[in-house]
Short mmCIF file of C-alpha atoms and ligand atoms in Angstrom, two decimals:
data_model
loop_
_atom_site.label_atom_id
_atom_site.label_comp_id
_atom_site.label_asym_id
_atom_site.label_seq_id
_atom_site.Cartn_x
_atom_site.Cartn_y
_atom_site.Cartn_z
CA MET A 26 -24.84 -2.72 7.84
CA ALA A 27 -25.13 -0.46 10.87
CA ARG A 28 -23.12 -1.62 13.84
CA LEU A 29 -24.31 -1.37 17.43
CA TYR A 30 -23.35 2.07 18.66
CA GLU A 31 -21.18 0.68 21.52
CA SER A 32 -19.00 -1.40 19.16
CA ARG A 33 -18.76 1.24 16.46
CA LYS A 34 -15.32 2.84 16.16
CA ARG A 35 -14.27 6.15 14.66
CA ILE A 36 -11.29 5.36 12.44
CA LEU A 37 -8.83 7.71 10.73
CA VAL A 38 -7.42 6.54 7.37
CA THR A 39 -4.66 8.74 5.96
CA GLY A 40 -4.19 8.34 2.20
CA GLY A 41 -7.79 7.11 2.11
CA ALA A 42 -8.52 8.53 -1.35
CA GLY A 43 -5.80 6.35 -2.87
CA PHE A 44 -5.95 2.86 -4.32
CA LEU A 45 -5.51 0.79 -1.14
CA GLY A 46 -6.93 3.38 1.26
CA SER A 47 -10.25 3.54 -0.57
CA HIS A 48 -10.63 -0.27 -0.51
CA LEU A 49 -9.83 -0.27 3.20
CA ILE A 50 -12.42 2.44 3.83
CA ASP A 51 -15.07 0.46 1.94
CA LYS A 52 -14.39 -2.53 4.18
CA LEU A 53 -14.49 -0.46 7.41
CA MET A 54 -17.69 1.32 6.35
CA GLY A 55 -19.17 -2.09 5.47
CA GLN A 56 -18.45 -3.18 9.04
CA GLY A 57 -20.48 -0.22 10.32
CA HIS A 58 -17.63 1.99 11.54
CA GLU A 59 -17.26 5.76 11.19
CA VAL A 60 -14.36 6.79 8.96
CA ILE A 61 -12.41 10.02 8.62
CA CYS A 62 -10.36 10.05 5.42
CA ALA A 63 -7.43 12.50 5.47
CA ASP A 64 -5.77 12.95 2.08
CA ASN A 65 -4.12 15.79 0.15
CA LEU A 66 -5.16 14.20 -3.19
CA PHE A 67 -1.55 14.12 -4.46
CA THR A 68 -1.99 10.72 -6.12
CA GLY A 69 -5.44 9.86 -4.80
CA SER A 70 -8.74 10.84 -6.33
CA LYS A 71 -12.14 11.96 -5.06
CA ARG A 72 -13.54 9.48 -7.56
CA ASN A 73 -12.32 6.60 -5.34
CA ILE A 74 -14.50 7.79 -2.45
CA GLU A 75 -17.30 9.62 -4.23
CA HIS A 76 -19.77 6.79 -3.50
CA LEU A 77 -19.35 7.52 0.24
CA HIS A 78 -20.29 11.19 0.15
CA GLY A 79 -23.56 11.81 1.89
CA ASN A 80 -23.04 8.84 4.19
CA PRO A 81 -23.25 10.27 7.75
CA ARG A 82 -20.54 7.85 8.93
CA PHE A 83 -17.99 9.21 6.39
CA GLU A 84 -15.98 12.42 6.43
CA PHE A 85 -13.30 13.65 4.00
CA LEU A 86 -10.56 16.05 5.14
CA ARG A 87 -8.22 17.56 2.56
CA HIS A 88 -5.12 17.40 4.71
CA ASP A 89 -1.37 16.99 4.25
CA VAL A 90 0.07 14.62 6.87
CA CYS A 91 3.26 16.73 6.99
CA ASN A 92 1.14 19.07 9.14
CA PRO A 93 -0.19 18.23 12.62
CA LEU A 94 -3.74 16.93 12.80
CA LYS A 95 -6.11 17.21 15.74
CA VAL A 96 -9.00 14.79 15.54
CA GLU A 97 -10.55 12.40 18.08
CA VAL A 98 -10.51 8.79 16.87
CA ASP A 99 -10.25 5.22 18.21
CA GLU A 100 -7.84 3.85 15.59
CA ILE A 101 -5.48 5.16 12.91
CA TYR A 102 -4.39 3.60 9.61
CA ASN A 103 -1.44 5.57 8.17
CA LEU A 104 -1.32 4.99 4.40
CA ALA A 105 -0.54 8.50 3.12
CA CYS A 106 2.41 8.30 0.72
CA PRO A 107 2.74 7.98 -3.06
CA ALA A 108 3.51 4.33 -3.88
CA SER A 109 4.41 4.24 -7.55
CA PRO A 110 8.10 4.86 -8.40
CA VAL A 111 7.05 7.43 -11.01
CA HIS A 112 5.08 9.40 -8.43
CA TYR A 113 7.42 9.08 -5.48
CA GLN A 114 10.41 10.14 -7.59
CA TYR A 115 8.54 13.17 -9.01
CA ASN A 116 9.24 15.16 -5.84
CA PRO A 117 11.60 12.97 -3.80
CA VAL A 118 12.09 15.48 -0.99
CA LEU A 119 8.34 15.59 -0.47
CA THR A 120 8.23 11.77 -0.45
CA THR A 121 10.72 11.53 2.43
CA LYS A 122 8.92 14.37 4.21
CA THR A 123 5.55 12.63 3.83
CA SER A 124 6.87 9.31 5.14
CA VAL A 125 8.82 10.72 8.06
CA MET A 126 6.80 13.76 9.14
CA GLY A 127 3.56 11.97 8.37
CA ALA A 128 4.58 9.08 10.64
CA LEU A 129 5.72 11.51 13.36
CA ASN A 130 2.47 13.49 13.33
CA MET A 131 0.27 10.40 13.27
CA LEU A 132 2.31 8.82 16.09
CA GLY A 133 1.97 12.06 18.10
CA LEU A 134 -1.77 11.84 17.54
CA ALA A 135 -1.86 8.15 18.58
CA LYS A 136 0.20 8.96 21.67
CA ARG A 137 -2.20 11.73 22.74
CA LEU A 138 -5.27 9.60 22.05
CA ARG A 139 -3.71 6.37 23.42
CA CYS A 140 -5.05 4.61 20.36
CA ARG A 141 -3.77 1.84 18.11
CA ILE A 142 -1.97 2.87 14.93
CA PHE A 143 -1.24 0.88 11.75
CA GLN A 144 1.62 1.71 9.39
CA ALA A 145 1.58 0.81 5.70
CA SER A 146 5.24 -0.08 5.31
CA THR A 147 6.65 -1.82 2.29
CA SER A 148 8.75 -4.63 0.89
CA GLU A 149 10.98 -1.79 -0.38
CA VAL A 150 12.58 -1.73 3.08
CA TYR A 151 14.35 -4.91 1.87
CA GLY A 152 15.77 -2.99 -1.13
CA ASP A 153 17.36 -5.23 -3.76
CA PRO A 154 17.34 -8.28 -1.48
CA GLU A 155 20.20 -10.75 -1.11
CA VAL A 156 17.93 -13.15 0.78
CA HIS A 157 15.09 -14.87 -1.03
CA PRO A 158 12.21 -15.06 -0.20
CA GLN A 159 12.25 -12.16 2.25
CA ARG A 160 11.49 -12.77 5.91
CA GLU A 161 10.77 -10.06 8.46
CA ASP A 162 14.11 -10.59 10.23
CA TYR A 163 16.09 -9.69 7.06
CA TRP A 164 17.49 -6.14 7.45
CA GLY A 165 17.56 -5.36 3.77
CA HIS A 166 19.94 -4.11 1.10
CA VAL A 167 19.05 -0.51 0.29
CA ASN A 168 21.09 2.11 -1.57
CA PRO A 169 20.72 5.15 0.73
CA ILE A 170 21.63 7.70 -1.99
CA GLY A 171 19.87 6.23 -5.03
CA THR A 172 16.73 7.44 -6.77
CA ARG A 173 14.50 5.00 -4.86
CA ALA A 174 15.97 6.01 -1.48
CA CYS A 175 13.41 8.78 -0.84
CA TYR A 176 10.78 6.07 -0.59
CA ASP A 177 12.82 3.15 0.82
CA GLU A 178 14.66 5.16 3.46
CA GLY A 179 11.57 7.26 4.22
CA LYS A 180 9.62 4.08 4.97
CA ARG A 181 12.54 2.62 6.95
CA CYS A 182 12.72 5.78 9.08
CA ALA A 183 8.94 5.63 9.58
CA GLU A 184 9.36 2.08 10.92
CA THR A 185 12.08 3.36 13.27
CA LEU A 186 9.71 6.04 14.56
CA PHE A 187 6.94 3.49 15.05
CA PHE A 188 9.17 1.21 17.12
CA ASP A 189 10.65 4.11 19.13
CA TYR A 190 7.18 5.49 19.95
CA HIS A 191 6.26 1.96 21.00
CA ARG A 192 9.34 1.51 23.23
CA GLN A 193 9.56 5.08 24.52
CA HIS A 194 5.88 6.03 24.84
CA GLY A 195 4.06 2.68 24.89
CA VAL A 196 2.14 3.44 21.68
CA ASP A 197 0.19 0.41 20.43
CA ILE A 198 1.62 -0.14 16.91
CA LYS A 199 0.97 -2.47 13.98
CA VAL A 200 3.47 -2.43 11.12
CA ALA A 201 2.66 -4.23 7.87
CA ARG A 202 5.26 -4.67 5.12
CA ILE A 203 3.19 -4.68 1.96
CA PHE A 204 4.41 -6.40 -1.20
CA ASN A 205 3.25 -5.35 -4.70
CA THR A 206 -0.53 -5.12 -4.69
CA TYR A 207 -2.85 -4.47 -7.62
CA GLY A 208 -6.53 -4.19 -8.43
CA PRO A 209 -9.38 -1.88 -9.45
CA ARG A 210 -8.84 1.85 -8.67
CA MET A 211 -5.13 1.80 -9.45
CA HIS A 212 -4.74 4.90 -11.53
CA PRO A 213 -4.28 3.96 -15.23
CA ARG A 214 -1.36 6.40 -15.49
CA ASP A 215 0.07 5.42 -12.15
CA GLY A 216 3.20 4.02 -13.82
CA ARG A 217 3.25 0.70 -11.96
CA VAL A 218 3.70 -2.41 -13.99
CA VAL A 219 0.19 -3.91 -13.73
CA SER A 220 -1.60 -0.67 -14.62
CA ASN A 221 0.88 0.06 -17.43
CA PHE A 222 0.56 -3.38 -19.04
CA ILE A 223 -3.25 -3.41 -18.86
CA THR A 224 -3.61 0.14 -20.21
CA GLN A 225 -1.18 -0.63 -23.03
CA ALA A 226 -2.83 -3.96 -23.91
CA LEU A 227 -6.29 -2.38 -24.05
CA ALA A 228 -5.03 0.49 -26.23
CA GLY A 229 -3.24 -1.89 -28.61
CA GLU A 230 0.14 -0.34 -27.72
CA ASP A 231 3.39 -2.20 -27.11
CA LEU A 232 3.81 -3.44 -23.54
CA THR A 233 6.89 -1.73 -22.04
CA ILE A 234 9.14 -4.28 -20.36
CA TYR A 235 11.99 -2.62 -18.47
CA GLY A 236 15.30 -4.45 -18.89
CA ASP A 237 15.20 -8.06 -20.08
CA GLY A 238 12.04 -8.74 -18.05
CA SER A 239 13.60 -11.51 -15.96
CA GLN A 240 13.15 -9.53 -12.72
CA THR A 241 10.43 -10.94 -10.49
CA ARG A 242 7.63 -9.56 -8.33
CA SER A 243 4.84 -11.19 -6.32
CA PHE A 244 1.42 -9.66 -6.89
CA CYS A 245 -1.34 -9.61 -4.28
CA TYR A 246 -4.95 -8.74 -5.08
CA CYS A 247 -6.22 -5.71 -3.11
CA ASP A 248 -9.12 -7.48 -1.33
CA ASP A 249 -6.76 -10.13 0.05
CA LEU A 250 -4.40 -7.46 1.29
CA VAL A 251 -7.11 -5.42 3.03
CA ASP A 252 -8.27 -8.58 4.84
CA GLY A 253 -4.70 -8.87 6.12
CA PHE A 254 -4.77 -5.22 7.33
CA LEU A 255 -7.92 -5.88 9.37
CA LYS A 256 -6.57 -9.11 10.86
CA LEU A 257 -3.33 -7.41 11.89
CA MET A 258 -5.21 -4.44 13.37
CA ASP A 259 -7.40 -6.80 15.43
CA SER A 260 -4.50 -8.95 16.67
CA PRO A 261 -3.23 -8.90 20.29
CA PRO A 262 -1.05 -5.90 21.28
CA GLU A 263 2.11 -8.04 21.51
CA LEU A 264 2.01 -8.53 17.74
CA THR A 265 3.55 -5.21 16.72
CA GLY A 266 4.95 -6.56 13.45
CA PRO A 267 6.59 -5.99 11.15
CA VAL A 268 4.47 -8.57 9.35
CA ASN A 269 4.88 -9.29 5.63
CA LEU A 270 1.60 -9.11 3.70
CA GLY A 271 1.69 -10.20 0.09
CA ASN A 272 1.10 -13.07 -2.27
CA PRO A 273 4.02 -15.52 -2.49
CA GLY A 274 3.26 -16.37 -6.15
CA GLU A 275 6.33 -15.06 -7.98
CA PHE A 276 6.38 -14.05 -11.66
CA THR A 277 8.86 -12.49 -14.08
CA MET A 278 7.75 -9.34 -15.91
CA ILE A 279 7.77 -11.38 -19.14
CA GLU A 280 5.32 -13.85 -17.59
CA LEU A 281 3.13 -10.99 -16.35
CA ALA A 282 3.07 -9.40 -19.82
CA GLY A 283 2.06 -12.77 -21.33
CA GLU A 284 -0.77 -13.18 -18.83
CA VAL A 285 -2.11 -9.67 -19.48
CA LEU A 286 -2.02 -10.26 -23.25
CA ARG A 287 -3.85 -13.58 -22.84
CA LEU A 288 -6.58 -12.17 -20.57
CA THR A 289 -7.21 -9.03 -22.62
CA GLY A 290 -7.05 -10.90 -25.94
CA SER A 291 -4.84 -8.03 -27.12
CA ARG A 292 -2.61 -8.30 -30.16
CA SER A 293 -0.09 -5.86 -28.70
CA LYS A 294 3.60 -6.75 -28.84
CA VAL A 295 6.18 -6.20 -26.13
CA LYS A 296 9.10 -3.79 -26.33
CA HIS A 297 12.09 -3.50 -24.04
CA LEU A 298 13.09 -0.20 -22.39
CA PRO A 299 16.06 0.50 -20.09
CA LEU A 300 15.86 -0.86 -16.57
CA PRO A 301 15.40 1.97 -14.01
CA ALA A 302 18.19 2.54 -11.45
CA ASP A 303 18.27 0.24 -8.41
CA ASP A 304 15.32 -1.82 -9.70
CA PRO A 305 15.17 -4.88 -7.39
CA LYS A 306 15.90 -8.11 -9.30
CA GLN A 307 13.58 -10.32 -7.32
CA ARG A 308 10.95 -10.04 -4.65
CA GLN A 309 8.82 -12.63 -2.90
CA PRO A 310 7.34 -12.49 0.60
CA ASP A 311 7.82 -15.20 3.16
CA ILE A 312 4.38 -15.04 4.83
CA THR A 313 4.94 -17.73 7.47
CA LEU A 314 4.40 -15.17 10.26
CA ALA A 315 1.12 -13.85 8.80
CA ARG A 316 -0.12 -17.44 8.29
CA LYS A 317 0.70 -18.48 11.86
CA ALA A 318 -0.08 -15.32 13.83
CA LEU A 319 -3.05 -14.01 11.82
CA GLY A 320 -4.37 -17.13 10.09
CA TRP A 321 -4.10 -15.05 6.90
CA GLU A 322 -3.10 -15.95 3.40
CA PRO A 323 -4.10 -14.58 0.02
CA LYS A 324 -6.87 -16.40 -1.87
CA VAL A 325 -7.22 -14.69 -5.27
CA PRO A 326 -5.03 -16.19 -8.03
CA LEU A 327 -3.24 -13.77 -10.38
CA ALA A 328 -5.43 -14.61 -13.39
CA ASP A 329 -8.67 -13.90 -11.45
CA GLY A 330 -7.36 -10.68 -9.94
CA LEU A 331 -6.03 -9.49 -13.29
CA ALA A 332 -9.39 -10.24 -14.96
CA ARG A 333 -11.21 -8.11 -12.35
CA THR A 334 -8.66 -5.30 -12.78
CA ILE A 335 -8.96 -5.45 -16.58
CA ASP A 336 -12.77 -5.09 -16.26
CA HIS A 337 -12.26 -1.98 -14.16
CA PHE A 338 -9.81 -0.46 -16.65
CA ARG A 339 -12.17 -1.15 -19.57
CA SER A 340 -14.84 0.95 -17.84
CA PHE A 341 -12.50 3.80 -16.88
CA ASP A 342 -13.13 6.84 -19.07
CA ASP A 343 -10.80 9.55 -17.70
P1 NAD B 419 -1.76 5.60 -3.83
O1 NAD B 419 -0.76 6.54 -4.43
O2 NAD B 419 -2.92 5.18 -4.66
O3 NAD B 419 -2.32 6.19 -2.46
C1 NAD B 419 -1.59 7.02 -1.61
C2 NAD B 419 -2.54 8.10 -1.06
O4 NAD B 419 -1.81 8.95 -0.16
C3 NAD B 419 -3.10 8.98 -2.17
O5 NAD B 419 -4.49 9.14 -2.00
C4 NAD B 419 -2.37 10.32 -1.97
O6 NAD B 419 -3.11 11.44 -2.41
C5 NAD B 419 -2.15 10.30 -0.46
N1 NAD B 419 -1.04 11.16 -0.05
C6 NAD B 419 0.22 11.21 -0.56
N2 NAD B 419 0.95 12.12 0.11
C7 NAD B 419 0.14 12.63 1.09
C8 NAD B 419 0.31 13.61 2.11
N3 NAD B 419 1.48 14.27 2.26
N4 NAD B 419 -0.73 13.88 2.93
C9 NAD B 419 -1.91 13.25 2.77
N5 NAD B 419 -2.15 12.32 1.82
C10 NAD B 419 -1.13 12.02 1.00
O7 NAD B 419 -0.92 4.33 -3.36
P2 NAD B 419 -1.41 2.94 -2.72
O8 NAD B 419 -0.94 1.86 -3.61
O9 NAD B 419 -2.84 3.01 -2.34
O10 NAD B 419 -0.49 2.89 -1.41
C11 NAD B 419 -1.02 3.17 -0.12
C12 NAD B 419 0.05 2.91 0.93
O11 NAD B 419 0.48 1.55 0.87
C13 NAD B 419 1.31 3.77 0.75
O12 NAD B 419 1.78 4.17 2.02
C14 NAD B 419 2.29 2.83 0.10
O13 NAD B 419 3.62 3.18 0.39
C15 NAD B 419 1.88 1.50 0.72
N6 NAD B 419 2.28 0.36 -0.16
C16 NAD B 419 1.58 0.07 -1.29
C17 NAD B 419 1.99 -0.98 -2.09
C18 NAD B 419 1.24 -1.37 -3.36
O14 NAD B 419 1.71 -2.28 -4.06
N7 NAD B 419 0.11 -0.78 -3.69
C19 NAD B 419 3.11 -1.75 -1.74
C20 NAD B 419 3.80 -1.39 -0.59
C21 NAD B 419 3.36 -0.35 0.21
N1 UDP B 420 0.61 15.82 16.81
C1 UDP B 420 -0.51 15.86 16.00
N2 UDP B 420 -1.73 15.67 16.59
C2 UDP B 420 -1.90 15.46 17.92
C3 UDP B 420 -0.74 15.39 18.72
C4 UDP B 420 0.51 15.57 18.14
O1 UDP B 420 -0.42 16.05 14.79
O2 UDP B 420 -3.04 15.32 18.36
C5 UDP B 420 1.94 16.05 16.20
C6 UDP B 420 2.71 17.15 16.89
O3 UDP B 420 2.40 18.41 16.31
C7 UDP B 420 4.16 16.76 16.68
C8 UDP B 420 4.11 15.24 16.43
O4 UDP B 420 2.72 14.88 16.37
O5 UDP B 420 4.66 17.38 15.51
C9 UDP B 420 4.76 14.45 17.54
O6 UDP B 420 4.07 14.72 18.72
P1 UDP B 420 4.71 14.39 20.14
O7 UDP B 420 3.72 14.81 21.18
O8 UDP B 420 5.17 12.99 20.20
O9 UDP B 420 6.03 15.25 20.17
P2 UDP B 420 6.27 16.81 20.51
O10 UDP B 420 5.04 17.58 20.13
O11 UDP B 420 6.54 16.81 21.96
O12 UDP B 420 7.45 17.14 19.67
N1 UDP B 421 8.13 -2.48 -15.01
C1 UDP B 421 8.10 -2.83 -16.35
N2 UDP B 421 7.34 -2.10 -17.18
C2 UDP B 421 6.56 -1.06 -16.78
C3 UDP B 421 6.58 -0.70 -15.40
C4 UDP B 421 7.38 -1.44 -14.56
O1 UDP B 421 8.76 -3.79 -16.78
O2 UDP B 421 5.87 -0.44 -17.61
C5 UDP B 421 8.94 -3.30 -14.09
C6 UDP B 421 9.83 -2.50 -13.14
O3 UDP B 421 11.09 -2.25 -13.74
C7 UDP B 421 9.94 -3.45 -11.96
C8 UDP B 421 8.59 -4.17 -11.94
O4 UDP B 421 8.04 -3.99 -13.25
O5 UDP B 421 10.95 -4.39 -12.15
C9 UDP B 421 7.62 -3.65 -10.91
O6 UDP B 421 7.56 -2.24 -11.06
P1 UDP B 421 6.51 -1.33 -10.26
O7 UDP B 421 6.83 0.10 -10.63
O8 UDP B 421 5.14 -1.81 -10.48
O9 UDP B 421 6.83 -1.59 -8.72
P2 UDP B 421 8.16 -1.79 -7.86
O10 UDP B 421 8.05 -3.18 -7.34
O11 UDP B 421 9.39 -1.63 -8.71
O12 UDP B 421 8.07 -0.74 -6.80
#
């Protein structure tokens, strides 16, 4: 759908070739906007955006957000950062650099352009939480020198930069704390639990449960999450966030494995592997703020979202 020229925006999405970024771009393009996708393809893939090539409203820039970027846009979504523990721990120094320098450069850009900027923050800022479910006013319980710290502390520092640019320079910010999200276009070898379990179930391999599998996560389907991004971005300037976005349905990893086996009809077994360091024991968003301030809540139940994701993985041939 082409939008009237006057209401069409030019929007920068960093990390746009990744899982969430590519779904966000699809939604923005569907609304008739122009999109610039800046991505260094570290964990993202051209495959996620290949259907947009040739569209005059879409532009891809191979760019590392650790470097300054000069473009002219009306809005910025900053998503560039590896999200899977396997990927962000592969080069931890680069992960912190991406979070911190990426945020700094994109905030410098937003300051120059006087435009609104969205930050994809994370439930990881709560660390291994002592408060359950997690509300935005909880300050978190993060090990600053552990193997997850490159991501957790990088994202916490990015939040600090966002709020200091807001206070010091009046930058119009929107900070979302995203809880575990899954769906089509997650990379099958991404290492996150949903993609691992589905890939293993479809291949007839044992499902790898880390630890005893009693740890919990709350899984949000990607379309629900992207709707939350758009609602937050369109909210009044006073609502800076942070706002939790996620699905409050909470499951143990054993329950998740059982659901994946049921939906794939796989005869795989489960096997237990050691629990990674600092793995949070439980995680569930309190989304009262998002419900009240944005009128947002997730709609897709886990079984439906998993079924759609399984369909995608069945057709993936890389
Ligand atoms: P993803 O790994 O699929 O996407 C990240 C994208 O960022 C990739 O395309 C990658 O190539 C790009 N990228 C990484 N480093 C970059 C750099 N230095 N310069 C430019 N591009 C770079 O992960 P995702 O799940 O789509 O996550 C997107 C964002 O959402 C991330 O910021 C992540 O921290 C955040 N998030 C995701 C989840 C989730 O469950 N999916 C949860 C919390 C937060
Ligand atoms: N920056 C950028 N694009 C711009 C404007 C700034 O990438 O259009 C970068 C800039 O190179 C700097 C960062 O954003 O590294 C912060 O910019 P700011 O102007 O806030 O700080 P300063 O340049 O004064 O250090
Ligand atoms: N996990 C698992 N098996 C796997 C991958 C992950 O049991 O093959 C567990 C992991 O230990 C964690 C949870 O699943 O407790 C979610 O892990 P993921 O890497 O998806 O995201 P996290 O929430 O830890 O960032």
